[in-house]
Short mmCIF file of C-alpha atoms and ligand atoms in Angstrom, two decimals:
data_model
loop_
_atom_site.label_atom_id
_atom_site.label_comp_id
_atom_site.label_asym_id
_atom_site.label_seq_id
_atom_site.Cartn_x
_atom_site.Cartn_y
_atom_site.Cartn_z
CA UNK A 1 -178.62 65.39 158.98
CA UNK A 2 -178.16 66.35 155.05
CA UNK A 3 -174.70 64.52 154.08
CA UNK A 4 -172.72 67.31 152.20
CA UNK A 5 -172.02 67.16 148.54
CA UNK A 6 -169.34 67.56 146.22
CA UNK A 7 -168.52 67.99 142.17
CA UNK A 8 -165.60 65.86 140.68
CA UNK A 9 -164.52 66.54 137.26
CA UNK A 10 -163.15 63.68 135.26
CA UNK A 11 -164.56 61.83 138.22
CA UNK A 12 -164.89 58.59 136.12
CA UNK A 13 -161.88 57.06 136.41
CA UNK A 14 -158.33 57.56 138.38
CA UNK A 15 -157.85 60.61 140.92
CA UNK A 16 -160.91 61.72 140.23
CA UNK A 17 -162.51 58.23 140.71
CA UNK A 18 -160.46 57.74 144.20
CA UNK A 19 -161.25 61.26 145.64
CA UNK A 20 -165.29 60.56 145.28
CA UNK A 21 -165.12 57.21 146.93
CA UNK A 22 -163.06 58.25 149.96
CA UNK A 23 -165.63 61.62 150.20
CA UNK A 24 -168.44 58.76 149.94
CA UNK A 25 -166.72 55.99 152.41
CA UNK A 26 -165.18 58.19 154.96
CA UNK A 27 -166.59 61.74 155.23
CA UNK A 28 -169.86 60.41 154.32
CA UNK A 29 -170.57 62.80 150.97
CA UNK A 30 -172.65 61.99 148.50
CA UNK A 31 -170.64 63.02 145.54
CA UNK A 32 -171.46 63.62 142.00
CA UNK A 33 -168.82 63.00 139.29
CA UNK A 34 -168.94 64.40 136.03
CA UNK A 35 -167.36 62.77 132.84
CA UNK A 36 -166.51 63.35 128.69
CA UNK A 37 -166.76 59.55 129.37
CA UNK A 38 -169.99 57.87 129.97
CA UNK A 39 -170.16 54.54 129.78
CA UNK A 40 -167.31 54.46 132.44
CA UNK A 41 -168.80 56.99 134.46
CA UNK A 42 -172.39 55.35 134.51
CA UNK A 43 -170.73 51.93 135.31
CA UNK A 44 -168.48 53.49 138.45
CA UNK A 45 -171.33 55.42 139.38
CA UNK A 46 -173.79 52.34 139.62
CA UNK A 47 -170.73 50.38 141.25
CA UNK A 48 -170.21 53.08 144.18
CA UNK A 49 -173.93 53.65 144.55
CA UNK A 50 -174.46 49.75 145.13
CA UNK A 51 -178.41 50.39 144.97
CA UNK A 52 -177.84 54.09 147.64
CA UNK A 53 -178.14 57.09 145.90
CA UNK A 54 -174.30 58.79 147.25
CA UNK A 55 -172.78 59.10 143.84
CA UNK A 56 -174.51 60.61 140.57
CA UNK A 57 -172.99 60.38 137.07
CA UNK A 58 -173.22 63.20 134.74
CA UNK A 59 -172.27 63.57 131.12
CA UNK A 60 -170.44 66.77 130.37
CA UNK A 61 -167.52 68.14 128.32
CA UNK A 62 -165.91 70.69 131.00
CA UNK A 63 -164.72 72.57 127.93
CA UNK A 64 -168.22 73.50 127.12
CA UNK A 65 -169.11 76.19 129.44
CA UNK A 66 -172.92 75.90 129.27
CA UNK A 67 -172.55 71.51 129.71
CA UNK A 68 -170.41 72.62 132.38
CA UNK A 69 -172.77 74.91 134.15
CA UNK A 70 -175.78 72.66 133.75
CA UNK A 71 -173.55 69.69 135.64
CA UNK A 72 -173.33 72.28 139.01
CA UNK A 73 -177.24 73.06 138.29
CA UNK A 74 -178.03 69.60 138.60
CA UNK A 75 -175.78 68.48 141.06
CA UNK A 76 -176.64 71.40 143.44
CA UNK A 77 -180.48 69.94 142.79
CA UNK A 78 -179.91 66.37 143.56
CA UNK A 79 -177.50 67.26 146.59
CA UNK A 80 -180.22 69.20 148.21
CA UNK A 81 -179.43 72.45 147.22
CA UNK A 82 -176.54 72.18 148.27
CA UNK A 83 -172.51 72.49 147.05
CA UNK A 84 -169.23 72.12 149.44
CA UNK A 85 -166.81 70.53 147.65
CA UNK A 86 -165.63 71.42 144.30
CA UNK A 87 -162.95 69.30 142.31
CA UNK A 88 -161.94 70.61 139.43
CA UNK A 89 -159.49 67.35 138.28
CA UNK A 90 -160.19 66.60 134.73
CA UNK A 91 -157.19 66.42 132.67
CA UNK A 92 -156.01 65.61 128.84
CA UNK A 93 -151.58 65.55 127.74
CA UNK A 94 -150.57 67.64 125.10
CA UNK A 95 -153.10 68.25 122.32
CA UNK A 96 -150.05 69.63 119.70
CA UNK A 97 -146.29 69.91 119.60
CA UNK A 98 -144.18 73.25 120.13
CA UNK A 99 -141.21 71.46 118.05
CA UNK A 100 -143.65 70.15 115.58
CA UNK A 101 -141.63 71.24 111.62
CA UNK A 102 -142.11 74.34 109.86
CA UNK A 103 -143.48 72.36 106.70
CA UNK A 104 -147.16 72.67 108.01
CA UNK A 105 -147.45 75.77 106.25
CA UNK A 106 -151.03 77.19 105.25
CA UNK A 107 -150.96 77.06 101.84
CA UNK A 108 -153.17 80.35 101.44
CA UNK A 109 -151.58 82.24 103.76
CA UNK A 110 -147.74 81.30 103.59
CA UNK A 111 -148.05 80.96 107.57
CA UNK A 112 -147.88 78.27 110.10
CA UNK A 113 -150.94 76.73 111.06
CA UNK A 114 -152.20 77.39 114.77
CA UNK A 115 -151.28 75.23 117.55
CA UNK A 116 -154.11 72.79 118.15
CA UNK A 117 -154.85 74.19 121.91
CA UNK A 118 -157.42 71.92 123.32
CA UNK A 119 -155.28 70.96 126.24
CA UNK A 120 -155.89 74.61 126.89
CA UNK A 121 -159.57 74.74 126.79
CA UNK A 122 -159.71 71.39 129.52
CA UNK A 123 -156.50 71.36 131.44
CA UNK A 124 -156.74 75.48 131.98
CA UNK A 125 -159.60 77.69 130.90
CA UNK A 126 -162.18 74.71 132.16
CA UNK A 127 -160.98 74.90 135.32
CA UNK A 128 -161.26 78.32 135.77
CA UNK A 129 -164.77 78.59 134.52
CA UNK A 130 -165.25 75.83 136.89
CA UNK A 131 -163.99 77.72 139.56
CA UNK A 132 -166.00 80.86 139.21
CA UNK A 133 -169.20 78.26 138.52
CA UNK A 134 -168.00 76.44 141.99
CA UNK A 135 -168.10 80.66 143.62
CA UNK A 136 -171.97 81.13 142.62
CA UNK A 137 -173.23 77.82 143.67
CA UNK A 138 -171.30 77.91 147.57
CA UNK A 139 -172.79 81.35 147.38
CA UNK A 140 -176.48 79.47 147.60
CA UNK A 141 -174.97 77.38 150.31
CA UNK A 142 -177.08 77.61 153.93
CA UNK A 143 -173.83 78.56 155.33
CA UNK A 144 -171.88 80.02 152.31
CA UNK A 145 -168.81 78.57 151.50
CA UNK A 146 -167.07 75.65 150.81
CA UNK A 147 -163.90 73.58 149.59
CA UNK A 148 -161.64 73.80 145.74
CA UNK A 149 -159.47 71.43 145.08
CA UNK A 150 -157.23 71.91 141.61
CA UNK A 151 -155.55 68.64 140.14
CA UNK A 152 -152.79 70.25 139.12
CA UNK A 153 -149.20 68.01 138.05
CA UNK A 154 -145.93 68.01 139.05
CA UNK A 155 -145.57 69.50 135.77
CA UNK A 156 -147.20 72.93 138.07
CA UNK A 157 -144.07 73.21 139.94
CA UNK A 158 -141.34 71.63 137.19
CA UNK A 159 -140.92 72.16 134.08
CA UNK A 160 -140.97 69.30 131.54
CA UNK A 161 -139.25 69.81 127.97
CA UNK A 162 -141.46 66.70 126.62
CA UNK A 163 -144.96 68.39 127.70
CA UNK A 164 -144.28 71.94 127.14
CA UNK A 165 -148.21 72.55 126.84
CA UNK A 166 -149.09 70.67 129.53
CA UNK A 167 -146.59 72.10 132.01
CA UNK A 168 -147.83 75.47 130.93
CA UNK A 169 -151.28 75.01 131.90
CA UNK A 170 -150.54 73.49 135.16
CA UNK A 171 -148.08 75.87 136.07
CA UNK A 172 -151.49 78.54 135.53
CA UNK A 173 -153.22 76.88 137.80
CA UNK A 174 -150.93 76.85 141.06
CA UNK A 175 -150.81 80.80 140.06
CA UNK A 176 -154.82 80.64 140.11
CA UNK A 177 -154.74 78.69 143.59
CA UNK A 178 -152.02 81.55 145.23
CA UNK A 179 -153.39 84.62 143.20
CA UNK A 180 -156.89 83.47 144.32
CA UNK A 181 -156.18 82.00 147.98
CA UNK A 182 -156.81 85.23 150.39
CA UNK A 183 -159.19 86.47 148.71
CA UNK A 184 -161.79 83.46 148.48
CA UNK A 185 -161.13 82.85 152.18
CA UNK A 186 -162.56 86.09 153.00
CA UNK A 187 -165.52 84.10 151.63
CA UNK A 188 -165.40 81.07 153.35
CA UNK A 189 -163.56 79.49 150.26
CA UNK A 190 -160.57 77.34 150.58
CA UNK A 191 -158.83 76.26 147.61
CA UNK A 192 -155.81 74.09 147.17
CA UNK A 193 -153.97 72.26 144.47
CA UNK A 194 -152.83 68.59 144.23
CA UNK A 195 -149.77 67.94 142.17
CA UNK A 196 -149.01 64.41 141.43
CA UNK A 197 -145.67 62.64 140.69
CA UNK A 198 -146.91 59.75 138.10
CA UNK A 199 -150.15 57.58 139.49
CA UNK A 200 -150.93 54.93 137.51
CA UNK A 201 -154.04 56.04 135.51
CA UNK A 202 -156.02 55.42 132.54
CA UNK A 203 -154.44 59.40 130.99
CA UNK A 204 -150.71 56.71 130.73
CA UNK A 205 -151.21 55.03 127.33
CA UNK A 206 -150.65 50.81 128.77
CA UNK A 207 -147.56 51.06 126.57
CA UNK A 208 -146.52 53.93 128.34
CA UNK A 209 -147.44 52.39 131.77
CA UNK A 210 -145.63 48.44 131.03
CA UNK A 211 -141.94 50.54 130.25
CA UNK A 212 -142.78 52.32 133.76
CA UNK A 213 -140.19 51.71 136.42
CA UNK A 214 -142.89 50.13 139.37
CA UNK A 215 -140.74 51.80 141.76
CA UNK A 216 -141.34 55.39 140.56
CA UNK A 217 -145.17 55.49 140.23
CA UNK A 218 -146.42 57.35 143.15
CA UNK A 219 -149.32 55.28 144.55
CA UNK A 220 -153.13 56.48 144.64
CA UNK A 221 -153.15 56.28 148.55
CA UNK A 222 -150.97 59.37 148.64
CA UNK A 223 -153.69 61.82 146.62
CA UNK A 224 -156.16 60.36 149.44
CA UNK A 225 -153.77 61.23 152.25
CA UNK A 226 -153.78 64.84 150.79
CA UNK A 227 -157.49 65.11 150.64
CA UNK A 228 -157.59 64.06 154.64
CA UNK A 229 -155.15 66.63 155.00
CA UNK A 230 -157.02 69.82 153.22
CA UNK A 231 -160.44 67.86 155.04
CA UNK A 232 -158.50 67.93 158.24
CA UNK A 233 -157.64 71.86 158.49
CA UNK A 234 -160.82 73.55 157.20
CA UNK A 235 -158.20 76.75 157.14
CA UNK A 236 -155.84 74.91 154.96
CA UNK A 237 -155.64 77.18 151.05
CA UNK A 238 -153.51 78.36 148.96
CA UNK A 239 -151.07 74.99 149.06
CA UNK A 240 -149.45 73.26 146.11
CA UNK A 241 -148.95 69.94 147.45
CA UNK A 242 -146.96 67.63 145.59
CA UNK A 243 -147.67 63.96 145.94
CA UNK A 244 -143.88 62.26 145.57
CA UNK A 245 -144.16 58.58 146.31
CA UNK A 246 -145.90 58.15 149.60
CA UNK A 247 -144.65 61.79 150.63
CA UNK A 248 -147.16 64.90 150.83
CA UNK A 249 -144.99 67.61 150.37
CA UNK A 250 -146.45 71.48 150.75
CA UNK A 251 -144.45 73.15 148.08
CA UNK A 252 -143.61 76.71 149.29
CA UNK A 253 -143.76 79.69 146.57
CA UNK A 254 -140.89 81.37 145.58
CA UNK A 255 -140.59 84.51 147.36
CA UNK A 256 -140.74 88.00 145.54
CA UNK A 257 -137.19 88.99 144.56
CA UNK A 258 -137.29 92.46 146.08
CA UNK A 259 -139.12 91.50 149.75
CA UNK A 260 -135.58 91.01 151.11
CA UNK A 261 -135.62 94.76 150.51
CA UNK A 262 -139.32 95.04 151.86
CA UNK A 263 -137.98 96.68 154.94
CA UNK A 264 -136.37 99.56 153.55
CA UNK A 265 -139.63 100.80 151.43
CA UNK A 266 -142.62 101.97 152.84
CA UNK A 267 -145.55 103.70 150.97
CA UNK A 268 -145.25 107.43 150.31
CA UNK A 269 -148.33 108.51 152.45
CA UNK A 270 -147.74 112.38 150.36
CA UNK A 271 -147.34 111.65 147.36
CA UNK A 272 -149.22 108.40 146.89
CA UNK A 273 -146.26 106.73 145.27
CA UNK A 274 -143.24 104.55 146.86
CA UNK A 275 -140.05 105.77 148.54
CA UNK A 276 -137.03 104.12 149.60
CA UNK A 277 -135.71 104.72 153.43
CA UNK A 278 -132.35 103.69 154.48
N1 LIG B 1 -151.93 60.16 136.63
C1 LIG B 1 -150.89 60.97 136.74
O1 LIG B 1 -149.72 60.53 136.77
C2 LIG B 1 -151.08 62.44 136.87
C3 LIG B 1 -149.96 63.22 137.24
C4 LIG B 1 -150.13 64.58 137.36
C5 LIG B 1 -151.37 65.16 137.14
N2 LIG B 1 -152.43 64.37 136.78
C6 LIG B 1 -153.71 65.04 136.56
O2 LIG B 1 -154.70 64.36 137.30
C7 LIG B 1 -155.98 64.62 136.72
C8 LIG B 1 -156.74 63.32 136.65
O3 LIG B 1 -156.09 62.45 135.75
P1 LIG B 1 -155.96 60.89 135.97
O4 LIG B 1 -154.53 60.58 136.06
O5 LIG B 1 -156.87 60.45 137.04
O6 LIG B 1 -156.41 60.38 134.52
P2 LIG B 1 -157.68 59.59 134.00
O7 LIG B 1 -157.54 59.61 132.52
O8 LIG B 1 -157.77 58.28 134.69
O9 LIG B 1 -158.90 60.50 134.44
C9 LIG B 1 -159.18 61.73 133.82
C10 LIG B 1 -160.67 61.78 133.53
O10 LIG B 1 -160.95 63.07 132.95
C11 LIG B 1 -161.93 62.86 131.96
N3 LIG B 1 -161.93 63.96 131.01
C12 LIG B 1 -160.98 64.27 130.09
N4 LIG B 1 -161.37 65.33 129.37
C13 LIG B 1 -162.58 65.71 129.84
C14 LIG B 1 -163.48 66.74 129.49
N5 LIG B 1 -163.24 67.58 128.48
N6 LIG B 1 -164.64 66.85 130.19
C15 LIG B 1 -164.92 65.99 131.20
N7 LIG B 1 -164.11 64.98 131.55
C16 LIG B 1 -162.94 64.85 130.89
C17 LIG B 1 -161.55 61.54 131.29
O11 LIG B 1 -162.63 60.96 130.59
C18 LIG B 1 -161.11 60.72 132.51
O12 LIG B 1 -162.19 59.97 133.03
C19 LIG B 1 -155.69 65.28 135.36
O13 LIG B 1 -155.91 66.65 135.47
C20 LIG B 1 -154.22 65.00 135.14
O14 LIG B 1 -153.62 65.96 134.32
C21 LIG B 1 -152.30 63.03 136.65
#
C-alpha cells in the first residue's frame, strides 16, 4: 500500500526534525522536510533515509511564496501524488525591538525607521500561505483531505514582554487554527497547533541554553506525545496544546464575553437584525 506523506517546515533540525522521524518510524510516512538550511537538512535527510527513500530534503525559504509553493509541487510528486500531513513549524525570535531608542531617526524624513518585520514574513504570513498551499494540494488527494499542524509557542497563549514580536505572531496563529477549525473540517481538514514551553533547540543561542535551568526545559518527547495524540483522533482540530514539561495540556479559548447572555438574544427573524428577550 502507498505509505502517506507529509511536509515539515524547518524540518532540519529540532521539532521539526523529531516530528518527521516519529511520522517515518512509527506511522510509517515518508516525509519530506523543507529547510532555509541545507547542509543540515541534506545531512538529516541522508541520516533518516539510511539508503530508503522515506525522507526528502528540500531547499526553500518559506518566506518566499513561489520557493514555498514549488517545495509542495515537488513533494506532492515524489510522495506519489499525494499530501496528508502538513507541518507548518518553521520559526525565527524577534527580528527588531519595540523598545529599540528614538535616535534611529531617518535623516530625510525626520521619522523613525520601520520595524525590521521579518519575524513576520516566517513566523506568521509563511504559515498562512503555507496553509492555503497545504488546502490545494489535499484537494488533489485520492480521498481529499488531510492533517495541519501549526508550531505555535507558549508565547500563543502568554504574553512575553521580552519577545513582543514574537508573541504577536504566535498569538495569530492559534486565532488562524480556531477561526479556521470548523470550517476546514467540513473538508476533511484538521488543523491543530502545538505550543511549546522551552525544548532545547538549535533557535536557543548555546549561551542562552548553558544559563538554562535543566529542570525547566520541556523535553522533545512531549511534542511527540502530542503528535500521537492529534494522529490518534483523526477528529481532533481546532486545539492549542501546550507542551509544559512532560504535560500535554489542551488549552481551552476564552469564551465570548456576552455568551453568558446568549440565552436571552435570539435573531430577529422580521427585521433581520438582533433583539433582546427577557
Ligand atoms: N524550542 C523552543 O523552545 C520553542 C518554543 C516554542 C515554540 N517554538 C517554535 O518551534 C518551531 C521550531 O523551532 P525549533 O525550536 O525546532 O528550532 P530550530 O532552530 O531547531 O528549528 C527551526 C528550523 O526552521 C528553519 N527555518 C528558519 N527560518 C526558515 C525559513 N525562512 N524557511 C525555511 N526554514 C526556516 C531553521 O533553519 C531551522 O532548521 C519554531 O516555529 C519555534 O518558534 C520553539
Amino acid at each position: 500500500m502507498a505509505k502517506p506523506v507529509a511536509l515539515i517546515t524547518g524540518g532540519g533540525s529540532g521539532i521539526g526534525l523529531a516530528v518527521a522521524e516519529h511520522l517515518i518510524n512509527f506511522y510509517g510516512y515518508k516525509v519530506a522536510i523543507l529547510d532555509v538550511h541545507a547542509e543540515r537538512g541534506k545531512t538529516e535527510s541522508g541520516r533518516i533515509n539510511a539508503g530508503a527513500d522515506n525522507c526528502l530534503f528540500l531547499q526553500a525559504d518559506v518566506s518566499d511564496y513561489d520557493q514555498q509553493a514549488k517545495a509542495f509541487q515537488q513533494a506532492f510528486e515524489w510522495g506519489g501524488n499525494r499530501l496528508n500531513f502538513f507541518h507548518a513549524n518553521a520559526g525565527i525570535g524577534d527580528s527588531d525591538s519595540m523598545y529599540k531608542d528614538m535616535q534611529d531617526i531617518d535623516a530625510t524624513t525626520g521619522l523613525p525607521r520601520p520595524l525590521e518585520l521579518r519575524i513576520m514574513d516566517v513566523n506568521l504570513n509563511a504559515v498562512l500561505q503555507g496553509v492555503h498551499l497545504a488546502r490545494h494540494f489535499f484537494a488533489k488527494n485520492s480521498s481529499p483531505g488531510g492533517r495541519i499542524v501549526i508550531t505555535s509557542s507558549c508565547l500563543g497563549i502568554y504574553p512575553n514582554h521580552c519577545l513582543p514580536l514574537y508573541t504577536a505572531a504566535k498569538h495569530a496563529l492559534v486565532g488562524l487554527v480556531r477561526a479556521t477549525a470548523p470550517v476546514y473540517l467540513g473538508m476533511g481538514i484538521t488543523i491543530n497547533a502545538l505550543n511549546p514551553n522551552l525544548i532545547e533547540t538549535n533557535l536557543m543561542p548555546a549561551e542562552v541554553r548553558s544559563l538554562w535551568d535543566r529542570h525547566g526545559l520541556t523535553p522533545m518527547n512531549t511534542a511527540i506525545k502530542a503528535i500521537d495524540a492529534i494522529m490518534t483522533d483523526k477528529n481532533m482540530t481546532g486545539q492549542t496544546i501546550e507542551l509544559a514539561l512532560d504535560e500535554i495540556v489542551f488549552s481551552k479559548a476564552q469564551p465570548y464575553t456576552y455568551s453568558a447572555k446568549a440565552s436571552r438574544i435570539k435573531r430577529g427573524e422580521a427585521s433581520g437584525g438582533i433583539e433582546l428577550i427577557e
